Amino acid sequence: MIEVSEQDYMHGTGHLTLRVTRLGDQVRVHDDEWLEVEGLALRADGTQLDPNPRSALVRMRALPIEPPSRSS
């Protein structure tokens, strides 16, 4: 599960709490590293907001995880 503020993810507004189900590619946007993630959005009380997964680009430095290795 990740929790990020609005300035640390793209394609949405407000605070994002996501139960991550898939990590995608790491991408560089505007001189910063971002990670494509997919998962289930959660409300503040931890209940699922929508049955459909959502995708977001999340700023790497906002994540409490090790970045995926990049192939050269």
PDB file of C-alpha atoms in Angstrom, residues 36-67:
ATOM      1  CA  GLU A  36       4.050   3.555 -13.266  1.00  0.00           C
ATOM      2  CA  VAL A  37       1.843   1.823 -10.688  1.00  0.00           C
ATOM      3  CA  GLU A  38      -1.539   0.139 -10.824  1.00  0.00           C
ATOM      4  CA  GLY A  39      -3.769  -0.836  -7.956  1.00  0.00           C
ATOM      5  CA  LEU A  40      -6.988  -0.392  -6.060  1.00  0.00           C
ATOM      6  CA  ALA A  41      -7.783   3.064  -4.705  1.00  0.00           C
ATOM      7  CA  LEU A  42      -8.695   3.133  -1.018  1.00  0.00           C
ATOM      8  CA  ARG A  43     -10.671   5.557   1.123  1.00  0.00           C
ATOM      9  CA  ALA A  44      -9.176   7.050   4.298  1.00  0.00           C
ATOM     10  CA  ASP A  45     -10.784   4.244   6.343  1.00  0.00           C
ATOM     11  CA  GLY A  46      -9.074   1.586   4.170  1.00  0.00           C
ATOM     12  CA  THR A  47     -12.159   0.425   2.280  1.00  0.00           C
ATOM     13  CA  GLN A  48     -11.930   0.026  -1.474  1.00  0.00           C
ATOM     14  CA  LEU A  49     -13.124   3.083  -3.415  1.00  0.00           C
ATOM     15  CA  ASP A  50     -13.776   1.404  -6.774  1.00  0.00           C
ATOM     16  CA  PRO A  51     -13.717  -2.247  -7.938  1.00  0.00           C
ATOM     17  CA  ASN A  52     -11.690  -1.267 -11.017  1.00  0.00           C
ATOM     18  CA  PRO A  53      -7.922  -0.809 -10.761  1.00  0.00           C
ATOM     19  CA  ARG A  54      -6.465   2.615 -11.486  1.00  0.00           C
ATOM     20  CA  SER A  55      -3.095   3.637 -12.860  1.00  0.00           C
ATOM     21  CA  ALA A  56      -0.893   6.528 -11.803  1.00  0.00           C
ATOM     22  CA  LEU A  57       2.615   7.837 -12.312  1.00  0.00           C
ATOM     23  CA  VAL A  58       4.125   8.245  -8.850  1.00  0.00           C
ATOM     24  CA  ARG A  59       7.252  10.245  -8.032  1.00  0.00           C
ATOM     25  CA  MET A  60       9.987   7.773  -7.051  1.00  0.00           C
ATOM     26  CA  ARG A  61      11.262   9.837  -4.118  1.00  0.00           C
ATOM     27  CA  ALA A  62       7.770   9.724  -2.574  1.00  0.00           C
ATOM     28  CA  LEU A  63       7.792   5.914  -2.467  1.00  0.00           C
ATOM     29  CA  PRO A  64       9.082   3.834   0.441  1.00  0.00           C
ATOM     30  CA  ILE A  65      10.394   1.130  -1.916  1.00  0.00           C
ATOM     31  CA  GLU A  66      13.580   0.304  -3.740  1.00  0.00           C
ATOM     32  CA  PRO A  67      13.448   1.400  -7.395  1.00  0.00           C
TER      33      PRO A  67
END
